[in-house]
mmCIF file of C-alpha atoms and ligand atoms in Angstrom:
data_model
loop_
_atom_site.group_PDB
_atom_site.id
_atom_site.type_symbol
_atom_site.label_atom_id
_atom_site.label_comp_id
_atom_site.label_asym_id
_atom_site.label_seq_id
_atom_site.Cartn_x
_atom_site.Cartn_y
_atom_site.Cartn_z
ATOM 1 C CA MET G 1 137.279 88.056 160.680
ATOM 2 C CA LYS G 2 133.492 88.289 160.416
ATOM 3 C CA ILE G 3 131.597 89.862 163.301
ATOM 4 C CA ARG G 4 127.831 90.150 163.424
ATOM 5 C CA ILE G 5 126.022 91.786 166.333
ATOM 6 C CA THR G 6 122.272 91.379 166.828
ATOM 7 C CA THR G 7 120.408 93.097 169.654
ATOM 8 C CA LEU G 8 117.552 90.867 170.767
ATOM 9 C CA SER G 9 116.251 92.868 173.734
ATOM 10 C CA GLU G 10 116.603 96.514 174.731
ATOM 11 C CA ASN G 11 114.587 99.318 176.392
ATOM 12 C CA THR G 12 113.522 100.570 172.956
ATOM 13 C CA ALA G 13 112.818 98.663 169.777
ATOM 14 C CA ASN G 14 112.851 98.989 166.003
ATOM 15 C CA TYR G 15 109.558 98.600 164.106
ATOM 16 C CA GLY G 16 107.761 95.343 164.876
ATOM 17 C CA PHE G 17 109.892 94.249 167.835
ATOM 18 C CA LEU G 18 109.089 94.207 171.539
ATOM 19 C CA ALA G 19 110.870 96.712 173.791
ATOM 20 C CA GLU G 20 111.602 95.820 177.409
ATOM 21 C CA TRP G 21 113.881 97.414 180.003
ATOM 22 C CA GLY G 22 117.058 95.300 179.881
ATOM 23 C CA LEU G 23 119.561 93.983 177.388
ATOM 24 C CA SER G 24 120.373 90.898 175.328
ATOM 25 C CA ILE G 25 122.883 90.850 172.467
ATOM 26 C CA LEU G 26 123.898 87.947 170.227
ATOM 27 C CA VAL G 27 127.561 88.198 169.183
ATOM 28 C CA GLU G 28 128.743 86.062 166.268
ATOM 29 C CA VAL G 29 132.464 85.893 165.504
ATOM 30 C CA ASP G 30 133.472 83.683 162.582
ATOM 31 C CA GLY G 31 130.346 81.600 163.155
ATOM 32 C CA ALA G 32 130.839 81.114 166.932
ATOM 33 C CA ARG G 33 127.685 82.388 168.661
ATOM 34 C CA THR G 34 127.713 83.920 172.140
ATOM 35 C CA LEU G 35 124.581 85.287 173.775
ATOM 36 C CA VAL G 36 125.463 88.182 176.084
ATOM 37 C CA ASP G 37 122.613 88.548 178.623
ATOM 38 C CA THR G 38 118.997 87.526 178.181
ATOM 39 C CA GLY G 39 116.856 90.620 178.863
ATOM 40 C CA LEU G 40 114.209 90.948 181.609
ATOM 41 C CA SER G 41 111.685 88.342 180.426
ATOM 42 C CA PHE G 42 110.527 86.862 177.110
ATOM 43 C CA SER G 43 111.376 89.681 174.695
ATOM 44 C CA ALA G 44 114.791 88.270 173.669
ATOM 45 C CA VAL G 45 113.295 84.923 172.626
ATOM 46 C CA HIS G 46 110.289 86.644 171.011
ATOM 47 C CA ASN G 47 112.417 89.087 168.997
ATOM 48 C CA ALA G 48 114.885 86.323 168.047
ATOM 49 C CA GLN G 49 112.029 84.407 166.433
ATOM 50 C CA LEU G 50 110.954 87.513 164.507
ATOM 51 C CA MET G 51 114.537 88.019 163.275
ATOM 52 C CA GLY G 52 114.988 84.392 162.262
ATOM 53 C CA VAL G 53 117.675 83.920 164.928
ATOM 54 C CA ASP G 54 117.796 80.282 166.083
ATOM 55 C CA LEU G 55 118.763 80.406 169.777
ATOM 56 C CA SER G 56 119.015 76.605 169.903
ATOM 57 C CA THR G 57 122.340 76.925 168.078
ATOM 58 C CA ILE G 58 124.140 79.340 170.445
ATOM 59 C CA ASP G 59 127.482 78.070 171.748
ATOM 60 C CA GLN G 60 127.427 79.712 175.184
ATOM 61 C CA ILE G 61 125.799 82.409 177.279
ATOM 62 C CA VAL G 62 127.782 85.153 179.024
ATOM 63 C CA LEU G 63 126.012 87.033 181.832
ATOM 64 C CA SER G 64 127.388 90.551 182.299
ATOM 65 C CA HIS G 65 126.115 90.627 185.918
ATOM 66 C CA GLY G 66 123.314 89.303 188.108
ATOM 67 C CA HIS G 67 120.631 92.029 187.729
ATOM 68 C CA ALA G 68 117.196 90.811 186.642
ATOM 69 C CA ASP G 69 117.092 92.999 183.525
ATOM 70 C CA HIS G 70 120.018 90.949 182.126
ATOM 71 C CA THR G 71 119.198 87.500 183.516
ATOM 72 C CA GLY G 72 115.380 87.397 183.647
ATOM 73 C CA GLY G 73 115.126 85.863 180.158
ATOM 74 C CA LEU G 74 117.266 82.844 181.153
ATOM 75 C CA ARG G 75 114.324 80.491 181.694
ATOM 76 C CA ASP G 76 112.883 81.253 178.240
ATOM 77 C CA VAL G 77 116.289 80.961 176.530
ATOM 78 C CA LEU G 78 116.952 77.627 178.272
ATOM 79 C CA LYS G 79 113.559 76.345 177.091
ATOM 80 C CA VAL G 80 114.776 76.908 173.524
ATOM 81 C CA LYS G 81 118.422 75.937 173.974
ATOM 82 C CA GLY G 82 118.501 73.219 176.650
ATOM 83 C CA GLU G 83 121.974 72.405 177.974
ATOM 84 C CA VAL G 84 124.448 75.277 177.626
ATOM 85 C CA GLU G 85 127.539 76.694 179.331
ATOM 86 C CA ILE G 86 126.852 79.976 181.169
ATOM 87 C CA ILE G 87 129.947 82.047 181.903
ATOM 88 C CA ALA G 88 129.647 84.621 184.693
ATOM 89 C CA HIS G 89 131.125 85.869 187.963
ATOM 90 C CA PRO G 90 130.340 83.950 191.207
ATOM 91 C CA ASP G 91 128.596 87.056 192.682
ATOM 92 C CA ILE G 92 125.707 86.899 190.177
ATOM 93 C CA PHE G 93 123.745 84.891 192.753
ATOM 94 C CA THR G 94 124.153 87.408 195.612
ATOM 95 C CA ALA G 95 120.871 88.954 196.838
ATOM 96 C CA LYS G 96 120.823 92.239 194.923
ATOM 97 C CA TYR G 97 118.596 95.209 195.746
ATOM 98 C CA VAL G 98 117.947 98.638 194.269
ATOM 99 C CA GLN G 99 116.614 101.832 195.847
ATOM 100 C CA ARG G 100 114.286 103.572 193.416
ATOM 101 C CA ASP G 101 112.862 107.012 194.167
ATOM 102 C CA GLN G 102 109.193 106.208 194.756
ATOM 103 C CA GLU G 103 109.249 102.438 195.127
ATOM 104 C CA GLY G 104 111.706 102.093 198.030
ATOM 105 C CA VAL G 105 114.160 99.201 198.185
ATOM 106 C CA LYS G 106 113.315 96.307 195.851
ATOM 107 C CA TYR G 107 114.934 92.966 194.981
ATOM 108 C CA CYS G 108 116.578 93.193 191.544
ATOM 109 C CA GLY G 109 118.722 90.038 191.390
ATOM 110 C CA ILE G 110 118.279 86.800 189.458
ATOM 111 C CA SER G 111 114.635 85.741 189.504
ATOM 112 C CA PHE G 112 115.381 81.991 189.537
ATOM 113 C CA SER G 113 117.257 79.644 191.837
ATOM 114 C CA ARG G 114 120.515 78.179 190.590
ATOM 115 C CA GLU G 115 118.948 74.709 190.998
ATOM 116 C CA GLU G 116 116.015 75.534 188.740
ATOM 117 C CA LEU G 117 118.299 76.916 186.028
ATOM 118 C CA GLU G 118 120.568 73.857 186.263
ATOM 119 C CA SER G 119 117.565 71.551 185.982
ATOM 120 C CA ARG G 120 116.713 73.367 182.741
ATOM 121 C CA GLY G 121 120.197 72.851 181.273
ATOM 122 C CA ALA G 122 122.343 75.700 182.671
ATOM 123 C CA ARG G 123 125.973 74.608 183.178
ATOM 124 C CA PHE G 124 127.486 77.464 185.195
ATOM 125 C CA ASN G 125 131.135 78.347 184.731
ATOM 126 C CA LEU G 126 131.541 80.972 187.482
ATOM 127 C CA THR G 127 134.885 82.698 187.832
ATOM 128 C CA ARG G 128 136.404 86.073 188.707
ATOM 129 C CA GLU G 129 139.010 85.592 185.958
ATOM 130 C CA PRO G 130 138.759 86.347 182.242
ATOM 131 C CA ILE G 131 137.637 83.356 180.170
ATOM 132 C CA ARG G 132 138.802 82.792 176.619
ATOM 133 C CA ILE G 133 135.851 81.689 174.485
ATOM 134 C CA GLY G 134 137.467 81.584 171.054
ATOM 135 C CA GLU G 135 140.782 82.544 169.500
ATOM 136 C CA ASN G 136 139.873 86.258 169.586
ATOM 137 C CA VAL G 137 136.943 86.391 171.991
ATOM 138 C CA MET G 138 137.092 86.589 175.790
ATOM 139 C CA THR G 139 135.281 87.845 178.859
ATOM 140 C CA THR G 140 136.958 90.553 180.934
ATOM 141 C CA GLY G 141 136.505 88.948 184.341
ATOM 142 C CA GLU G 142 136.478 91.447 187.242
ATOM 143 C CA ILE G 143 137.060 95.044 186.187
ATOM 144 C CA PRO G 144 139.476 97.168 188.278
ATOM 145 C CA MET G 145 138.346 100.710 189.168
ATOM 146 C CA VAL G 146 141.186 102.811 187.728
ATOM 147 C CA SER G 147 139.742 105.883 185.983
ATOM 148 C CA GLY G 148 139.402 107.863 189.216
ATOM 149 C CA TYR G 149 136.034 109.407 188.282
ATOM 150 C CA GLU G 150 133.776 106.400 187.682
ATOM 151 C CA GLU G 151 131.903 104.978 190.670
ATOM 152 C CA VAL G 152 129.345 102.243 191.135
ATOM 153 C CA GLU G 153 125.971 103.883 191.778
ATOM 154 C CA ASN G 154 125.144 104.109 195.491
ATOM 155 C CA ASN G 155 121.467 103.049 195.128
ATOM 156 C CA LEU G 156 122.520 99.416 194.510
ATOM 157 C CA SER G 157 122.984 97.041 197.407
ATOM 158 C CA ILE G 158 123.355 93.421 198.462
ATOM 159 C CA LYS G 159 121.665 91.810 201.439
ATOM 160 C CA GLU G 160 123.733 89.879 203.962
ATOM 161 C CA GLY G 161 121.588 88.572 206.796
ATOM 162 C CA ASN G 162 119.201 91.469 207.374
ATOM 163 C CA ALA G 163 121.703 94.200 206.507
ATOM 164 C CA LEU G 164 122.050 95.987 203.186
ATOM 165 C CA HIS G 165 125.558 96.920 202.022
ATOM 166 C CA GLN G 166 126.507 98.865 198.925
ATOM 167 C CA ASP G 167 126.930 96.494 195.965
ATOM 168 C CA GLN G 168 130.318 97.069 194.320
ATOM 169 C CA LEU G 169 129.084 94.966 191.374
ATOM 170 C CA ALA G 170 132.248 92.862 191.292
ATOM 171 C CA ASP G 171 130.254 90.600 188.952
ATOM 172 C CA ASP G 172 130.094 93.309 186.269
ATOM 173 C CA LEU G 173 131.985 92.116 183.174
ATOM 174 C CA ALA G 174 132.062 92.632 179.417
ATOM 175 C CA LEU G 175 132.788 90.582 176.298
ATOM 176 C CA LEU G 176 135.689 91.621 174.125
ATOM 177 C CA ILE G 177 136.762 90.750 170.618
ATOM 178 C CA ASP G 178 140.370 91.318 169.591
ATOM 179 C CA THR G 179 140.403 92.235 165.882
ATOM 180 C CA ASP G 180 142.924 93.546 163.339
ATOM 181 C CA PHE G 181 141.062 96.877 163.315
ATOM 182 C CA GLY G 182 140.958 97.302 167.115
ATOM 183 C CA LEU G 183 139.040 96.016 170.109
ATOM 184 C CA VAL G 184 135.292 95.498 169.966
ATOM 185 C CA VAL G 185 133.693 95.588 173.417
ATOM 186 C CA ILE G 186 130.155 94.452 174.271
ATOM 187 C CA LEU G 187 128.905 95.962 177.540
ATOM 188 C CA GLY G 188 126.042 94.802 179.747
ATOM 189 C CA CYS G 189 125.535 97.778 182.071
ATOM 190 C CA ALA G 190 129.148 98.848 182.644
ATOM 191 C CA HIS G 191 128.311 99.379 186.306
ATOM 192 C CA ARG G 192 132.084 99.501 187.003
ATOM 193 C CA GLY G 193 132.443 102.287 184.395
ATOM 194 C CA ILE G 194 132.777 102.249 180.620
ATOM 195 C CA VAL G 195 136.308 103.682 180.734
ATOM 196 C CA ASN G 196 137.410 101.246 183.455
ATOM 197 C CA THR G 197 136.065 98.444 181.269
ATOM 198 C CA LEU G 198 137.918 99.661 178.187
ATOM 199 C CA ARG G 199 141.178 100.199 180.104
ATOM 200 C CA HIS G 200 140.897 96.625 181.401
ATOM 201 C CA ALA G 201 140.236 95.340 177.860
ATOM 202 C CA GLN G 202 143.420 97.117 176.761
ATOM 203 C CA SER G 203 145.499 95.617 179.532
ATOM 204 C CA LEU G 204 144.151 92.098 178.918
ATOM 205 C CA THR G 205 144.964 92.182 175.209
ATOM 206 C CA GLY G 206 147.934 94.546 175.097
ATOM 207 C CA LYS G 207 146.068 96.466 172.342
ATOM 208 C CA GLU G 208 145.498 100.226 172.570
ATOM 209 C CA LEU G 209 142.945 100.934 169.838
ATOM 210 C CA VAL G 210 139.265 100.492 170.671
ATOM 211 C CA TYR G 211 137.243 100.263 167.457
ATOM 212 C CA ALA G 212 133.687 99.741 168.726
ATOM 213 C CA VAL G 213 131.742 99.856 171.981
ATOM 214 C CA ILE G 214 128.235 98.409 172.016
ATOM 215 C CA GLY G 215 125.727 98.176 174.879
ATOM 216 C CA GLY G 216 124.845 99.758 178.219
ATOM 217 C CA THR G 217 127.148 102.478 179.548
ATOM 218 C CA HIS G 218 125.379 103.306 182.821
ATOM 219 C CA LEU G 219 125.690 107.059 182.369
ATOM 220 C CA ILE G 220 121.969 107.382 183.112
ATOM 221 C CA ARG G 221 122.514 109.310 186.332
ATOM 222 C CA GLY G 222 126.094 110.358 185.587
ATOM 223 C CA SER G 223 127.105 113.939 186.447
ATOM 224 C CA GLU G 224 127.954 116.412 183.678
ATOM 225 C CA GLU G 225 131.558 116.164 184.836
ATOM 226 C CA ARG G 226 131.600 112.376 184.513
ATOM 227 C CA ILE G 227 130.022 112.518 181.040
ATOM 228 C CA ASP G 228 132.583 115.157 179.938
ATOM 229 C CA LYS G 229 135.494 113.069 181.195
ATOM 230 C CA THR G 230 134.053 109.913 179.608
ATOM 231 C CA ILE G 231 133.763 111.663 176.236
ATOM 232 C CA ALA G 232 137.360 112.910 176.458
ATOM 233 C CA ASP G 233 138.625 109.407 177.277
ATOM 234 C CA LEU G 234 136.543 107.774 174.515
ATOM 235 C CA ARG G 235 138.081 110.193 172.023
ATOM 236 C CA MET G 236 141.589 109.274 173.173
ATOM 237 C CA LEU G 237 140.794 105.574 172.703
ATOM 238 C CA GLY G 238 140.124 106.201 168.999
ATOM 239 C CA ILE G 239 136.573 104.818 168.939
ATOM 240 C CA LYS G 240 134.957 104.540 165.486
ATOM 241 C CA ARG G 241 131.569 102.985 166.359
ATOM 242 C CA LEU G 242 129.592 103.746 169.516
ATOM 243 C CA GLY G 243 126.248 101.929 169.736
ATOM 244 C CA VAL G 244 124.761 102.735 173.124
ATOM 245 C CA SER G 245 121.790 101.030 174.749
ATOM 246 C CA HIS G 246 119.763 100.601 177.882
ATOM 247 C CA CYS G 247 121.218 102.377 180.951
ATOM 248 C CA THR G 248 122.976 105.092 178.925
ATOM 249 C CA GLY G 249 119.909 107.291 179.404
ATOM 250 C CA PHE G 250 118.542 110.067 177.205
ATOM 251 C CA ARG G 251 120.774 112.900 178.435
ATOM 252 C CA ALA G 252 124.086 111.051 178.003
ATOM 253 C CA SER G 253 122.919 109.538 174.698
ATOM 254 C CA ALA G 254 122.139 113.017 173.352
ATOM 255 C CA ARG G 255 125.576 114.291 174.391
ATOM 256 C CA LEU G 256 127.356 111.286 172.880
ATOM 257 C CA ALA G 257 125.341 111.614 169.646
ATOM 258 C CA GLN G 258 126.368 115.261 169.380
ATOM 259 C CA GLU G 259 130.041 114.478 170.048
ATOM 260 C CA PHE G 260 130.487 111.328 167.969
ATOM 261 C CA LYS G 261 128.125 112.213 165.078
ATOM 262 C CA ASP G 262 128.216 109.484 162.363
ATOM 263 C CA MET G 263 130.130 107.128 164.658
ATOM 264 C CA PHE G 264 127.202 107.119 167.125
ATOM 265 C CA PHE G 265 123.995 105.090 166.969
ATOM 266 C CA LEU G 266 121.250 103.976 169.340
ATOM 267 C CA ASN G 267 121.409 100.214 169.613
ATOM 268 C CA HIS G 268 117.742 99.173 169.893
ATOM 269 C CA ALA G 269 116.150 95.720 169.932
ATOM 270 C CA GLY G 270 116.051 94.549 166.322
ATOM 271 C CA THR G 271 119.359 96.239 165.386
ATOM 272 C CA ARG G 272 121.730 93.985 163.445
ATOM 273 C CA PHE G 273 125.036 94.952 161.858
ATOM 274 C CA THR G 274 128.378 93.548 160.839
ATOM 275 C CA LEU G 275 131.871 94.861 161.658
ATOM 276 C CA PRO G 276 134.138 96.347 160.485
HETATM 277 ZN ZN1 LIG Z 301 122.581 96.257 186.207
HETATM 278 ZN ZN1 LIG Z 302 120.832 96.843 183.249
#
């Protein structure tokens, strides 16, 4: 099995690429090409051109959740790709808000209407269930909260009428690849928890070993206790490659780098590698 992972958009970038808060990762498994998320605006398409990645040949898009920093590049990607299946959870179109320290409560959901995206070629396949994309590739569907110490951040909300309620991010999902050397899991933000996501990947596939975890881990405001417990659980899962991005944050990234040494890397825009 040949796996190639190319990060098109991320908060930080390798030399020559544009950095932008958000995430977009192209996952190629035996030639089948899945775009996981699209970044905040045009950086994914821009960086793809620089890397010689032809986005007109992707097979489908998977949206990890509805936040703008993962879906804001959709219009630009659709301009290049045209008609394409977009796999996601039905809640991606809920009115999502975030409370940031100085800015107050701001809209942070999808920046486009469903109708506009459909007129540009989006063919939405919205479901709470896992979707099999290829023989060894699938989405997780909704992720159960089982770890006991991971919680969805309380500064995220959805608007119903005029009231804001905490957003449980039921739309948060990941892409997983079932390989001979263990599971490979591509995270968007892991708002439902990295360990919850990995436990769900295990139960969906019946496989214990997790070989690689790539993407956002949402430890950015995680307590020391949560980071400690996450590290202990990641060790038990047998992880060999940990390429964190985006909402991992500097403090958690530094801890993970110290703990996982050569197995750890920062997964910036412009990073491309093959597995195993
Ligand atoms: Zn998010
Ligand atoms: Zn994010």
